[in-house]
Coordinates of C-alpha atoms and ligand atoms in Angstrom, one line a residue:
M21 CA -12.8 6.0 -22.0
K22 CA -15.3 3.7 -21.5
L23 CA -16.0 3.2 -17.4
V24 CA -17.0 -0.1 -16.6
K25 CA -18.1 -1.0 -12.7
T26 CA -17.5 -4.4 -11.6
D27 CA -16.8 -3.2 -8.0
K28 CA -19.0 -4.9 -5.8
R29 CA -17.9 -3.4 -2.6
R30 CA -17.6 0.0 -3.2
F31 CA -17.1 2.4 0.5
S32 CA -19.2 5.1 0.0
L33 CA -16.4 7.7 1.0
K34 CA -14.5 9.2 -1.1
S35 CA -11.3 7.2 -1.6
T36 CA -10.6 3.6 -1.5
R37 CA -7.7 2.0 -2.0
T38 CA -7.2 1.5 0.5
T39 CA 2.8 1.2 0.8
T40 CA 15.9 5.8 -1.9
L41 CA 16.3 4.5 0.8
V42 CA 19.2 1.9 1.4
L43 CA 17.1 0.4 3.9
A44 CA 14.5 0.2 1.1
T45 CA 16.6 -1.6 -0.8
S46 CA 17.2 -4.4 1.4
A47 CA 13.9 -4.8 2.6
L48 CA 12.3 -5.0 -0.8
V49 CA 14.7 -7.6 -1.4
L50 CA 13.9 -9.2 2.1
A51 CA 10.4 -9.1 0.7
A52 CA 11.1 -10.9 -2.3
C53 CA 12.7 -13.9 -0.7
G54 CA 13.4 -16.9 -3.0
T55 CA 13.6 -14.4 -5.9
T56 CA 17.2 -13.1 -5.7
S57 CA 16.9 -12.0 -9.3
S58 CA 18.6 -9.3 -11.1
T59 CA 16.4 -7.9 -13.9
S60 CA 19.0 -8.9 -16.4
S61 CA 19.4 -12.4 -15.7
T62 CA 15.2 -13.0 -15.9
S63 CA 15.4 -10.5 -19.2
S64 CA 15.7 -12.8 -22.0
G65 CA 14.1 -10.9 -24.5
S66 CA 11.9 -13.1 -25.9
T67 CA 11.1 -12.8 -29.4
S68 CA 8.3 -15.3 -30.3
Q69 CA 5.9 -12.6 -28.4
P70 CA 4.9 -8.8 -28.5
S71 CA 7.8 -6.5 -27.8
G72 CA 5.2 -3.6 -26.6
S73 CA 5.2 -1.7 -29.7
A74 CA 1.6 -2.0 -30.7
T75 CA 0.0 1.5 -31.5
S76 CA -3.3 0.3 -31.8
G77 CA -6.2 -1.5 -30.4
N78 CA -8.9 -2.3 -27.1
I79 CA -7.6 -3.0 -23.7
T80 CA -9.4 -3.0 -20.0
W81 CA -7.6 -1.9 -17.0
W82 CA -8.7 -2.9 -13.8
A83 CA -7.9 -0.8 -11.1
S84 CA -9.0 0.2 -7.5
P85 CA -9.6 4.2 -7.4
I86 CA -6.2 5.0 -5.4
G87 CA -6.5 7.7 -3.3
Q88 CA -9.1 9.3 -5.6
V89 CA -11.6 8.3 -7.9
G90 CA -10.4 10.9 -10.9
I91 CA -7.1 9.3 -11.0
R92 CA -7.7 6.4 -13.2
A93 CA -9.9 8.8 -15.5
N94 CA -6.9 11.3 -15.5
L95 CA -4.1 8.7 -16.7
I96 CA -6.0 6.9 -19.1
S97 CA -7.0 10.6 -21.0
H98 CA -3.5 11.6 -21.0
F99 CA -2.4 8.0 -22.2
E100 CA -5.1 8.0 -25.3
K101 CA -3.4 11.4 -26.4
A102 CA -0.2 9.7 -26.5
Y103 CA -1.6 6.7 -28.3
P104 CA -5.2 8.1 -30.3
K105 CA -5.5 4.2 -31.5
I106 CA -5.7 2.3 -28.3
H107 CA -8.9 2.3 -26.0
V108 CA -8.9 1.8 -22.6
T109 CA -12.0 0.5 -21.0
L110 CA -11.8 1.3 -16.9
E111 CA -12.9 -1.7 -14.8
S112 CA -13.5 -0.5 -11.5
A113 CA -12.1 -2.6 -8.7
P114 CA -12.6 -2.7 -5.2
T115 CA -10.6 -0.8 -2.6
N116 CA -10.3 -3.4 -0.4
T117 CA -6.8 -5.1 -1.4
D118 CA -8.1 -8.8 -0.3
T119 CA -11.6 -8.4 -2.2
N120 CA -10.0 -7.2 -5.5
R121 CA -7.6 -10.1 -5.3
S122 CA -10.1 -12.9 -5.2
Q123 CA -12.5 -11.4 -7.6
L124 CA -9.6 -11.3 -9.9
V125 CA -8.3 -14.6 -8.6
T126 CA -11.7 -16.0 -9.7
E127 CA -11.7 -14.4 -13.1
I128 CA -8.3 -15.0 -14.3
S129 CA -8.4 -18.8 -13.3
G130 CA -11.5 -19.2 -14.7
G131 CA -10.3 -18.2 -18.0
S132 CA -11.6 -14.9 -18.5
T133 CA -9.7 -12.9 -21.2
S134 CA -10.6 -9.3 -19.6
P135 CA -9.5 -7.5 -17.7
D136 CA -6.0 -7.1 -19.9
V137 CA -4.0 -5.1 -18.0
F138 CA -4.6 -5.3 -13.5
M139 CA -3.5 -3.0 -10.9
G140 CA -2.4 -5.1 -8.6
D141 CA -1.1 -4.9 -4.9
V142 CA 3.2 -5.4 -4.4
I143 CA 2.2 -8.3 -2.1
W144 CA 1.0 -10.1 -5.2
P145 CA 3.7 -11.7 -7.0
A146 CA 4.9 -14.9 -5.6
Q147 CA 0.9 -16.1 -5.7
F148 CA 0.4 -14.9 -8.8
G149 CA 3.9 -15.7 -10.2
A150 CA 3.3 -19.0 -8.6
H151 CA -0.2 -20.0 -10.2
G152 CA 0.5 -19.2 -13.4
L153 CA -1.7 -15.9 -13.0
A154 CA -0.2 -13.0 -14.6
V155 CA 2.4 -12.7 -17.5
P156 CA 6.1 -12.6 -16.5
L157 CA 7.2 -9.5 -17.7
S158 CA 10.7 -9.7 -17.9
K159 CA 10.2 -12.0 -20.6
Y160 CA 8.8 -9.2 -23.3
L161 CA 10.6 -6.4 -21.2
P162 CA 14.6 -5.5 -21.7
S163 CA 16.7 -5.4 -18.4
S164 CA 17.1 -1.9 -19.2
Y165 CA 13.2 -1.1 -18.8
F166 CA 13.1 -2.0 -15.4
A167 CA 16.6 -0.4 -14.3
K168 CA 14.7 2.6 -14.3
F169 CA 13.1 1.9 -10.8
A170 CA 13.9 3.0 -7.7
P171 CA 15.8 0.4 -5.9
G172 CA 14.7 -2.5 -4.3
L173 CA 11.0 -2.5 -6.3
V174 CA 11.7 -4.7 -9.2
A175 CA 12.9 -7.0 -6.6
G176 CA 10.2 -6.7 -4.5
A177 CA 8.1 -7.7 -8.0
T178 CA 10.0 -10.6 -8.9
Y179 CA 9.0 -14.2 -8.1
K180 CA 11.9 -17.3 -8.5
N181 CA 13.8 -14.8 -11.1
Q182 CA 11.1 -13.4 -13.4
V183 CA 9.6 -9.9 -13.0
Y184 CA 5.6 -10.3 -13.1
G185 CA 4.9 -6.7 -11.9
S186 CA 6.0 -3.3 -13.5
P187 CA 6.1 -0.8 -10.0
L188 CA 3.4 2.0 -10.9
F189 CA 3.6 4.1 -7.5
E190 CA 4.9 3.2 -3.9
D191 CA 3.0 3.7 -0.6
Q192 CA 4.4 4.0 2.7
G193 CA 3.0 4.9 6.3
F194 CA 3.2 8.0 7.8
L195 CA 1.8 10.0 10.7
Y196 CA -0.7 12.9 9.6
Y197 CA -1.1 15.2 12.6
R198 CA -3.0 18.6 13.1
K199 CA -0.9 21.1 13.3
D200 CA -3.2 24.0 15.0
L201 CA -4.1 21.6 17.4
L202 CA -0.7 20.8 18.6
A203 CA 0.1 24.6 18.5
K204 CA -2.8 25.6 20.3
A205 CA -2.0 22.5 23.1
N206 CA 1.5 23.2 23.0
L207 CA 2.5 20.0 22.3
P208 CA 5.6 18.7 19.7
V209 CA 5.4 16.3 17.0
P210 CA 5.5 13.1 18.6
K211 CA 8.2 10.4 18.4
T212 CA 7.1 7.5 20.6
W213 CA 4.0 5.7 20.5
Q214 CA 3.8 6.2 24.1
Q215 CA 3.9 10.0 23.3
L216 CA 1.5 10.0 21.0
E217 CA -1.1 8.1 23.0
S218 CA -0.7 10.5 26.1
E219 CA -0.8 14.0 23.7
S220 CA -4.2 12.0 22.1
L221 CA -5.6 11.7 25.7
T222 CA -4.2 15.4 26.5
L223 CA -5.9 17.0 23.0
E224 CA -8.8 15.0 24.2
K225 CA -9.0 15.7 27.4
D226 CA -8.6 19.9 26.9
N227 CA -12.1 19.1 24.2
L228 CA -9.8 20.6 21.3
V229 CA -11.0 17.3 19.3
K230 CA -13.4 14.0 19.5
Y231 CA -10.2 11.3 19.0
G232 CA -6.9 11.4 19.2
F233 CA -5.7 9.0 16.9
V234 CA -7.2 6.7 14.2
W235 CA -5.9 3.8 12.1
E236 CA -6.3 1.0 10.1
G237 CA -7.6 -2.4 12.4
D238 CA -10.5 -3.6 10.6
S239 CA -9.7 -7.2 9.8
Y240 CA -8.2 -6.9 6.6
E241 CA -4.8 -6.8 4.8
G242 CA -4.3 -3.3 5.9
L243 CA -4.1 -4.2 9.4
T244 CA -1.5 -6.7 8.7
C245 CA 0.3 -3.4 7.9
D246 CA -0.3 -1.2 11.1
F247 CA 0.9 -4.4 12.8
M248 CA 4.3 -4.6 10.9
E249 CA 5.1 -1.3 11.9
Y250 CA 4.5 -1.8 15.9
L251 CA 6.1 -4.7 16.0
T252 CA 9.4 -4.1 13.8
S253 CA 9.7 -0.9 16.3
A254 CA 9.8 -3.1 19.2
G255 CA 12.3 -5.7 17.4
G256 CA 10.3 -8.0 16.4
K257 CA 9.5 -10.1 12.9
V258 CA 6.8 -12.1 11.8
V259 CA 9.1 -15.1 9.8
N260 CA 12.5 -16.2 9.9
S261 CA 14.5 -14.8 6.5
S262 CA 13.9 -18.7 4.8
Y263 CA 10.3 -18.6 5.4
T264 CA 10.7 -21.7 7.8
Q265 CA 9.6 -20.5 11.3
A266 CA 6.7 -18.1 12.3
Q267 CA 8.0 -16.0 14.8
L268 CA 4.9 -14.0 16.0
N269 CA 4.7 -15.4 20.2
S270 CA 7.5 -13.2 21.1
P271 CA 8.0 -10.5 23.5
A272 CA 8.7 -8.2 20.9
A273 CA 5.0 -9.2 19.3
F274 CA 3.5 -9.1 23.0
K275 CA 4.7 -5.7 23.2
A276 CA 3.7 -4.8 19.6
L277 CA -0.1 -5.3 20.5
T278 CA -0.4 -4.7 24.1
F279 CA 0.5 -1.3 22.6
M280 CA -1.9 -1.1 19.8
R281 CA -4.8 -2.6 22.5
S282 CA -4.3 0.0 25.1
L283 CA -4.7 2.8 22.2
I284 CA -7.8 1.8 22.4
T285 CA -9.0 0.8 26.2
S286 CA -7.0 4.3 27.4
G287 CA -9.5 6.2 24.5
A288 CA -6.4 7.5 22.4
S289 CA -8.1 5.8 19.5
P290 CA -11.6 5.0 19.4
Q291 CA -13.4 1.3 19.8
A292 CA -14.4 1.6 16.4
V293 CA -11.0 1.4 14.7
T294 CA -11.2 -2.0 15.0
T295 CA -13.7 -1.9 12.3
F296 CA -11.5 1.0 9.9
Q297 CA -9.8 0.4 6.2
E298 CA -8.0 3.7 5.0
P299 CA -11.0 5.1 3.8
Q300 CA -13.2 5.6 7.2
A301 CA -9.6 6.4 8.8
M302 CA -9.3 9.1 6.8
A303 CA -12.5 10.4 6.6
V304 CA -12.5 10.6 10.4
F305 CA -9.7 12.7 10.3
D306 CA -10.6 14.6 7.5
A307 CA -13.8 15.6 8.9
G308 CA -11.4 17.3 11.8
N309 CA -12.6 14.7 14.5
A310 CA -8.9 13.4 15.3
A311 CA -5.9 14.8 15.8
F312 CA -3.4 12.0 14.2
L313 CA -4.1 9.7 11.5
R314 CA -1.7 6.7 10.1
N315 CA -2.2 6.4 6.7
W316 CA -0.3 6.1 3.4
D317 CA 1.4 9.2 1.4
Y318 CA -2.1 9.1 -1.0
A319 CA -4.1 10.6 2.3
W320 CA -1.8 13.8 2.2
S321 CA -4.0 14.7 -1.2
N322 CA -7.2 13.8 -0.1
S323 CA -7.1 16.3 3.2
Q324 CA -5.7 19.3 0.7
N325 CA -8.8 18.1 -1.0
P326 CA -11.5 21.1 0.0
A327 CA -14.8 19.1 -1.2
D328 CA -13.5 16.1 1.1
S329 CA -11.8 18.1 3.9
K330 CA -12.4 20.4 6.9
V331 CA -8.7 20.6 7.5
V332 CA -7.1 22.1 4.3
G333 CA -3.9 23.7 5.1
D334 CA -3.7 22.3 8.9
V335 CA -2.5 19.0 8.2
G336 CA 1.3 18.1 9.2
V337 CA 2.7 14.8 7.7
A338 CA 5.9 13.1 9.7
P339 CA 7.8 9.8 9.4
L340 CA 5.8 7.1 12.3
P341 CA 6.9 7.2 15.8
T342 CA 9.1 4.4 16.9
F343 CA 8.8 3.1 21.0
A344 CA 10.8 4.7 23.6
G345 CA 14.3 4.2 24.0
Q346 CA 14.4 3.0 20.1
S347 CA 16.1 5.4 17.7
Y348 CA 13.4 7.7 15.6
P349 CA 11.8 7.6 13.4
G350 CA 9.6 4.1 13.8
Y351 CA 9.4 1.6 11.0
S352 CA 6.9 2.4 7.4
N353 CA 5.5 -0.6 5.9
I354 CA 6.2 -0.6 1.9
G355 CA 2.8 -0.7 -0.1
G356 CA 2.1 0.3 -3.1
W357 CA 0.4 -1.4 -6.7
N358 CA 2.0 -2.5 -9.8
L359 CA 1.0 -3.2 -13.7
Y360 CA 0.1 -7.0 -14.1
I361 CA -0.9 -8.5 -17.7
N362 CA -4.0 -11.2 -17.3
P363 CA -2.1 -14.4 -19.1
H364 CA -5.4 -14.6 -21.3
S365 CA -5.5 -11.3 -22.5
K366 CA -5.6 -11.3 -26.7
N367 CA -4.1 -7.5 -26.5
V368 CA -0.3 -8.3 -24.7
A369 CA 1.6 -5.5 -27.4
A370 CA -1.0 -2.9 -26.9
D371 CA -1.3 -3.9 -22.5
L372 CA 2.6 -3.4 -22.8
T373 CA 2.4 -0.2 -24.5
F374 CA 0.2 1.3 -21.7
I375 CA 2.2 -0.6 -18.8
K376 CA 5.1 1.5 -20.4
W377 CA 3.6 5.0 -20.6
M378 CA 2.6 4.5 -16.9
S379 CA 6.1 4.4 -15.9
S380 CA 6.7 7.5 -18.3
T381 CA 8.1 10.8 -16.9
E382 CA 4.7 12.2 -17.4
A383 CA 2.4 9.7 -15.6
Q384 CA 4.9 9.7 -13.1
T385 CA 4.8 13.1 -12.4
I386 CA 1.2 13.0 -12.5
L387 CA 0.4 10.5 -9.7
G388 CA 3.3 12.2 -7.5
K389 CA 2.5 15.9 -8.1
T390 CA -1.6 15.6 -8.6
Y391 CA -2.2 12.4 -6.2
S392 CA 0.8 12.2 -3.5
E393 CA 1.8 8.7 -5.1
I394 CA 5.6 8.4 -4.5
P395 CA 6.9 7.5 -7.7
T396 CA 8.6 4.1 -8.7
V397 CA 10.7 5.8 -11.7
E398 CA 14.1 7.0 -9.7
S399 CA 14.1 10.0 -11.8
V400 CA 11.3 11.3 -11.4
R401 CA 10.9 10.6 -7.2
Q402 CA 14.2 12.8 -7.3
T403 CA 13.3 15.5 -9.2
L404 CA 9.8 15.7 -7.5
A405 CA 11.5 15.4 -4.2
A406 CA 13.9 18.4 -4.5
S407 CA 11.1 20.5 -5.1
S408 CA 9.5 22.7 -2.5
S409 CA 5.9 22.6 -4.3
T410 CA 6.1 18.7 -4.2
P411 CA 3.5 16.9 -1.5
P412 CA 5.2 16.6 1.6
P413 CA 4.8 12.9 2.0
L414 CA 7.2 12.7 -1.1
R415 CA 9.9 14.8 1.0
V416 CA 9.3 13.1 4.1
A417 CA 10.1 9.9 2.3
A418 CA 13.9 10.6 2.4
Q419 CA 13.2 10.3 6.3
T420 CA 11.6 7.0 6.6
R421 CA 13.0 3.5 7.7
L422 CA 11.1 1.0 5.8
V423 CA 9.7 -2.4 6.3
P424 CA 8.2 -4.9 4.0
R425 CA 5.7 -7.4 4.3
P426 CA 6.7 -11.3 4.1
A427 CA 5.6 -11.5 0.9
G428 CA 7.7 -13.6 -1.0
T429 CA 5.3 -16.8 0.0
P430 CA 2.4 -17.6 -2.9
N431 CA 0.6 -18.5 0.9
Y432 CA 1.1 -14.7 1.6
P433 CA -2.7 -14.7 1.6
Q434 CA -3.0 -17.3 4.5
L435 CA 0.0 -16.0 6.6
S436 CA -1.5 -12.3 6.4
T437 CA -4.9 -13.5 7.3
A438 CA -3.3 -15.9 10.6
I439 CA -1.9 -12.1 11.4
Y440 CA -5.1 -9.4 11.2
T441 CA -7.6 -11.7 12.1
N442 CA -5.9 -12.4 15.3
V443 CA -4.7 -8.6 15.9
N444 CA -7.9 -7.9 15.3
G445 CA -9.5 -10.2 17.9
A446 CA -7.2 -8.8 20.6
L447 CA -7.8 -5.2 19.1
S448 CA -11.8 -6.1 20.0
G449 CA -10.9 -7.6 22.7
S450 CA -12.4 -10.8 22.2
M451 CA -9.3 -12.4 22.8
S452 CA -6.4 -12.0 25.4
V453 CA -3.3 -10.6 23.3
S454 CA -1.9 -13.9 24.7
A455 CA -4.2 -15.9 23.1
A456 CA -3.9 -13.8 19.8
L457 CA -0.9 -14.3 19.8
K458 CA -0.4 -18.1 20.0
A459 CA -3.2 -18.4 17.5
A460 CA -1.4 -16.3 15.1
Q461 CA 1.8 -18.0 15.6
S462 CA 0.0 -21.3 14.8
Q463 CA -2.2 -20.0 11.8
A464 CA 1.0 -18.6 10.2
Q465 CA 2.9 -21.6 11.1
T466 CA 0.2 -23.8 9.0
A467 CA 0.7 -21.3 5.9
L468 CA 4.3 -21.2 6.0
S469 CA 4.3 -25.2 5.5
G470 CA 2.7 -25.1 2.0
G471 CA 6.4 -23.9 1.2
L472 CA 7.8 -20.9 -0.9
Ligands
GLC12 C1 -2.7 0.3 0.2 C2 -0.6 -0.1 0.0 C3 -1.2 -1.4 -0.3 C4 -1.6 -2.5 1.0 C5 -2.9 -2.1 1.6 C6 -3.8 -2.3 2.1 O1 -3.8 0.1 -0.9 O2 -0.6 -0.2 -1.4 O3 0.1 -2.6 -0.8 O4 -2.1 -3.7 0.8 O5 -2.9 -0.3 1.4 O6 -4.7 -2.1 2.6

């Protein structure tokens, strides 16, 4: 394996990357609105193209470091053992999904033949599909290939009846808490957002910890994820189901954003959360400086890595809280990453071999067991969930209530920008909650006017 560094914005912190339940199924189908497909109707099994049986060649793989930097090299070395004549060169991608996407879009739309395969966010299929930035995998892979994934994931990777991404791992939002601190203060694991806020203030007042609750409040995609969780628990939505009407200027959105801002003004969260992405929030928690953390499943493995963490053994994991009066748990946003092929790749047969291997039991087990990523292959997910030695988020995932982002439109990047820039404005205090929602609503409506 060779490593090529292309990442211009790497965080100095250890990790980067910065999302089966019936609920998950319907949620992901919603995410893929306009993409009603079942894979069977799309998998024509075109014979004029490679079928994925290549056993030799050289390919480049664009991937961000996922929770921990070593994961990509580990996967590549297992793959190269299985296919010794296929050589994979890693192109290290930016951790921030927005930067990652914009670099890729520039390269692919400029006709670059590299990377061959890229690890891309679950929110990309509509945009990449609509603009010819990814190969429709369902042209090459039969429906039997897609049948092994957990319910909803393939629908989420589908745009206009073509599957563009092969699900690699799923992310979900979780609440991480310090078991030792809650025990000292005799406090329960919070089940409501209000309780989380008041426990944070108690723990700070008792000088047990510097900060109560840390999360992702920077102006970027991760803030859309966090906002979706409060918004959905408050009973709100971003858009209607046909993607024609933004619904951001609602009482539920007002409740959600007012609460998020109050976390900062009350002191339960530091003002600095308005600049935190996943790595910064994790670093504060892993340094022992926060009682609670909202982050993805992979944050578990970071928190239990003695090289990076001072809180090994002290961390508990729970589903996210909800608002008082709503049924527990609250909503976790669905994230995750798929594998896609560059339409200009000259090595499609070897690309497909690599992609297929990444959905093997071997690869999926490495992702789940070693890096606490939720496997996308149902059988692996079930095997791991049944074992008590499996990382806790993979077991707690059985209790989460999921909500996808409204990524069924190719204009999702603009829609999400309308959300996170204005939500961040309200969090940092540069605009009022109502002004932020008014602006978000009007910018989201403009984004939607581009159509599906
Ligand atoms: C995680 C999720 C991804 C999301 C990103 C936001 O990487 O898997 O879906 O877009 O976080 O920061």
